[in-house]
């Protein structure tokens, strides 16, 4: 028996040792949560990036070589992410796309930077990620401060005076809530409620009852779509008609399914424009291809932003005529201007942040469609 | 296994580990680092769960205590991270003593849920930025790299020697401890509390001592974790981490140091090995855990009872 | 005051579900002294199986609401019970003579396996129950918001708990279960087939977990492959709070936990809700080391 146990260890050792092999392709890494709580985002990211790579390869790839996507699972947690990042660096990837979640991305930043590999994050909006001076870190996602500003502006424009803010204690939602709270208070609005719910539960009536007691004109919920769906549904069940405004993490096609059409109607949220609202022929064509292949819409904008990350990387390699990390990063910083991405024009500033106003206001209509507000 | 064979095996393992970074790439070394950290944590939990038989499924709380103490001291007061080792161990140990004091007499499963509760309370406190020093959900970032004799430790292979050096030291100390009066008292406690008390063992004292020592060691492992990651956040100390550590100790064979090492290799290594399976990797992992437990119910390398010069008939460790 | 009563009913509704799941934990524990960490996942299977059967067989369209849901509930209970029995055979029976914690690790392994199987079959995205099945009537009692379904769910939970209690206390099979819980060897000597008793416990417990899953799916609408972990943890807490191994204890523990959570969120802090619940649990255990209704078990000497 004991020999068997040690044999198992030996097999394990060999298995880990059997790692990289060289091939004449350009490898691009995708770090995404394939398991764990955010697996749906990760699987969406993988589908989009692989489809884009397939299309690029059909057009002859990049620099005359085929692109190979190497996906590693970060499990949605920082420790697994640091291992995933180490693994990608040893597989000889030219650049990495991903990942979802600021803390998860942060755990991998050092590793890619020290390995000289450019990283384009897709679902990581925490401000500090681009304030650390990494020269090869980019993101296609906007930053929390921009969204906070937009949220405060929108609330002012819609004329709400008494505001309740609800987050879910995640780094992202708390950051956005703090940002909006500070701006709203500065502009003299009355924030009557500020607290956090516990995500992944099913019953939020206790919280809604408490919220209702504070009697706000509007509720700003900065968390994610599963909780937003339940809040809307249970709010309607209570016959409480207060409007809700959400952040970009509620931009998910499942939101309306979860809440039901009636309950979701009238819900506002801020988000980068959705692919179907882009007028470029490019985005429309890709979306049609995606639907044909997977028979569904991409789960969220974050998966689409991973696609944009891939496109930017491919353009960077083609533009720099090299897979050298420094050259690709330099190209992305300086020469990639108004590149046509699925989510709109992409340019990166000196910090690696995406330039330009990205956020739009959406409202859910009676049919459960997300309607862009002008 | 005969004793001589055992020492030969241990020697070969040490020699293999000592040269491993020369042959492995950065990722593989980093997997070994991760295994080393879990081995440390597993060994510390083994004192509580394996040696003393106290059901503890909230070990991540003590680990978090150490990691946060080190991170706060380093980022606020610029104390070199490795110097914080004794202090973060002491903080974690003192915390464990304080929370265990009123509950340590609880029967097995009641103690289990209390420790789960302590773990969750600590995590929620960290998320909610208790006392304004934990950085909330963001955690603490910008922890300085450790220095040893003027050398900055940065690359995975450098961390490898730091972590596994600490593991080696821990194994040495814990082996000594196991053979001491203290270790024997803990084992007695685990096997039969009433009889232990009857023989004049102060059960409450020994239980608390096991808790305090195990937690202090987890706190020091937390310091190494903080030094390696340079950023820590509450997500790293979730209930799931406690569960993983619990599995490592039981799978290895409660009270067995070699078993804990082997289980750390399997529990951390297998999901890495199954990476090729992508979405199915955790499924296979769960299945393997189940099968291993069914095949080896006493753990992979169960601890044998203490042996003394008279080699009489012995019963395995049973409960 | 109105808000207080509203929060109380909110808490009771959530607590009813916790109690129903806690029953499964407590039954298994009572007989086997095993914490079945995979029980929460059986609950999830109840929710997923319910959804699949509901949409594929269109039961409520054919049989009407009441009959359709009843048939559905019976089917889900049956299937999850079978699953529970298979689990017992595969993961727990081989470990019955082993150290107790080995079976706990096997249960954790089974939990990971079951969860990820669901993810591979159904995908990681949330699944949604059709929202036109339940009558959406809301009762308005003294200004309290009481959706009819909520009242029905609490009533159904209490009904099932009482039925189970009577089954254990008054029937011959129930007596056998109680006997096996006290001393398996002595029960065997009295001619009780302990294996069959354990099998039975693993049919009834998971069946109750499965129906709880179906109720959550029907009422809240959204289900996810990881939800068993959250609910399972709460239910385990509830079982311990009431005194594990004790059926009325699981009911009391579940309802109390729900109420503590709701009131803690309402009057102290929402963000600290779970921490408050655990603090209450620890305080109760300090005062009553075997839970609210748990028997004081003297150590065997």
Tab-separated table of C-alpha atoms in Angstrom, chain A residues 34-40 43 47 166 169 193 195-207 209-210 213 225-227 229-230 233-234 237-239 252-254 257-262 290 296-299, chain C residues 3 6-7 10 13-14 18 43 116 119-120 123-129 131 138 145 147 150 216-227 230-231 234 261-274:
chain	number	residue	atom	x	y	z
A	34	UNK	CA	-12.988	28.591	-15.036
A	35	UNK	CA	-14.137	27.168	-11.706
A	36	UNK	CA	-15.444	28.766	-8.529
A	37	UNK	CA	-18.038	31.459	-8.010
A	38	UNK	CA	-17.257	33.456	-11.136
A	39	UNK	CA	-16.994	30.456	-13.437
A	40	UNK	CA	-19.733	31.807	-15.704
A	43	UNK	CA	-16.294	30.480	-19.396
A	47	UNK	CA	-15.541	31.322	-25.550
A	166	UNK	CA	-25.970	49.415	-0.714
A	169	UNK	CA	-18.377	44.312	0.856
A	193	UNK	CA	-28.396	54.702	4.212
A	195	UNK	CA	-24.477	49.380	4.379
A	196	UNK	CA	-23.500	46.059	2.828
A	197	UNK	CA	-25.456	42.889	2.149
A	198	UNK	CA	-24.001	39.385	2.263
A	199	UNK	CA	-23.690	38.058	-1.282
A	200	UNK	CA	-24.830	34.584	-2.402
A	201	UNK	CA	-27.907	34.453	-0.232
A	202	UNK	CA	-31.430	34.085	-1.485
A	203	UNK	CA	-33.494	36.180	0.869
A	204	UNK	CA	-32.921	39.911	1.099
A	205	UNK	CA	-36.301	40.916	2.489
A	206	UNK	CA	-34.765	41.778	5.858
A	207	UNK	CA	-32.448	44.244	4.156
A	209	UNK	CA	-37.428	46.141	4.975
A	210	UNK	CA	-34.663	48.108	6.650
A	213	UNK	CA	-37.584	52.254	6.723
A	225	UNK	CA	-26.236	40.948	-10.838
A	226	UNK	CA	-27.388	37.854	-8.870
A	227	UNK	CA	-28.108	39.964	-5.805
A	229	UNK	CA	-31.959	40.369	-9.510
A	230	UNK	CA	-33.188	39.126	-6.155
A	233	UNK	CA	-37.783	40.713	-7.444
A	234	UNK	CA	-38.313	40.885	-3.699
A	237	UNK	CA	-43.053	41.472	-3.991
A	238	UNK	CA	-43.161	44.062	-1.222
A	239	UNK	CA	-44.997	46.502	-3.503
A	252	UNK	CA	-25.559	40.756	-17.330
A	253	UNK	CA	-28.172	39.188	-19.560
A	254	UNK	CA	-29.211	36.980	-16.655
A	257	UNK	CA	-34.168	36.360	-16.054
A	258	UNK	CA	-33.433	36.405	-12.346
A	259	UNK	CA	-35.672	39.326	-11.468
A	260	UNK	CA	-38.489	38.659	-13.923
A	261	UNK	CA	-39.450	41.179	-16.599
A	262	UNK	CA	-41.947	43.101	-14.530
A	290	UNK	CA	-20.932	34.152	-31.423
A	296	UNK	CA	-26.580	32.504	-26.563
A	297	UNK	CA	-25.414	36.050	-25.962
A	298	UNK	CA	-22.109	36.592	-24.177
A	299	UNK	CA	-22.801	36.521	-20.437
C	3	UNK	CA	-41.009	46.991	11.198
C	6	UNK	CA	-42.114	42.471	9.573
C	7	UNK	CA	-38.515	41.502	10.309
C	10	UNK	CA	-38.867	37.666	7.346
C	13	UNK	CA	-39.527	32.423	6.535
C	14	UNK	CA	-35.779	32.059	6.049
C	18	UNK	CA	-32.819	26.322	7.385
C	43	UNK	CA	-30.327	20.277	-1.329
C	116	UNK	CA	-18.763	20.301	-9.884
C	119	UNK	CA	-21.567	22.751	-12.934
C	120	UNK	CA	-20.523	20.535	-15.823
C	123	UNK	CA	-23.131	25.199	-16.712
C	124	UNK	CA	-21.937	27.764	-14.233
C	125	UNK	CA	-24.618	30.350	-14.931
C	126	UNK	CA	-27.586	30.849	-12.682
C	127	UNK	CA	-30.591	28.769	-13.560
C	128	UNK	CA	-33.995	30.327	-13.294
C	129	UNK	CA	-37.359	28.802	-12.477
C	131	UNK	CA	-41.820	32.849	-12.771
C	138	UNK	CA	-49.739	38.903	-0.979
C	145	UNK	CA	-46.218	42.211	3.949
C	147	UNK	CA	-46.722	36.870	0.412
C	150	UNK	CA	-44.084	32.508	2.119
C	216	UNK	CA	-36.088	27.643	-2.608
C	217	UNK	CA	-36.115	27.261	-6.363
C	218	UNK	CA	-39.857	27.780	-6.644
C	219	UNK	CA	-39.981	30.736	-4.316
C	220	UNK	CA	-36.759	32.638	-4.931
C	221	UNK	CA	-36.503	31.652	-8.578
C	222	UNK	CA	-32.733	31.561	-8.953
C	223	UNK	CA	-30.527	28.594	-8.260
C	224	UNK	CA	-26.815	28.106	-8.557
C	225	UNK	CA	-24.529	25.124	-8.192
C	226	UNK	CA	-22.741	26.575	-5.160
C	227	UNK	CA	-25.837	27.495	-3.165
C	230	UNK	CA	-24.148	28.515	1.947
C	231	UNK	CA	-27.433	26.925	2.961
C	234	UNK	CA	-26.430	27.724	7.922
C	261	UNK	CA	-30.135	36.988	11.305
C	262	UNK	CA	-33.097	39.167	10.377
C	263	UNK	CA	-33.130	41.113	13.626
C	264	UNK	CA	-29.347	41.414	13.696
C	265	UNK	CA	-29.427	42.876	10.195
C	266	UNK	CA	-32.302	45.186	11.119
C	267	UNK	CA	-31.059	46.587	14.401
C	268	UNK	CA	-27.303	46.169	14.464
C	269	UNK	CA	-25.660	45.959	11.050
C	270	UNK	CA	-26.364	44.224	7.778
C	271	UNK	CA	-22.702	43.811	6.958
C	272	UNK	CA	-22.024	42.072	10.270
C	273	UNK	CA	-25.134	39.882	10.094
C	274	UNK	CA	-23.399	36.505	9.863
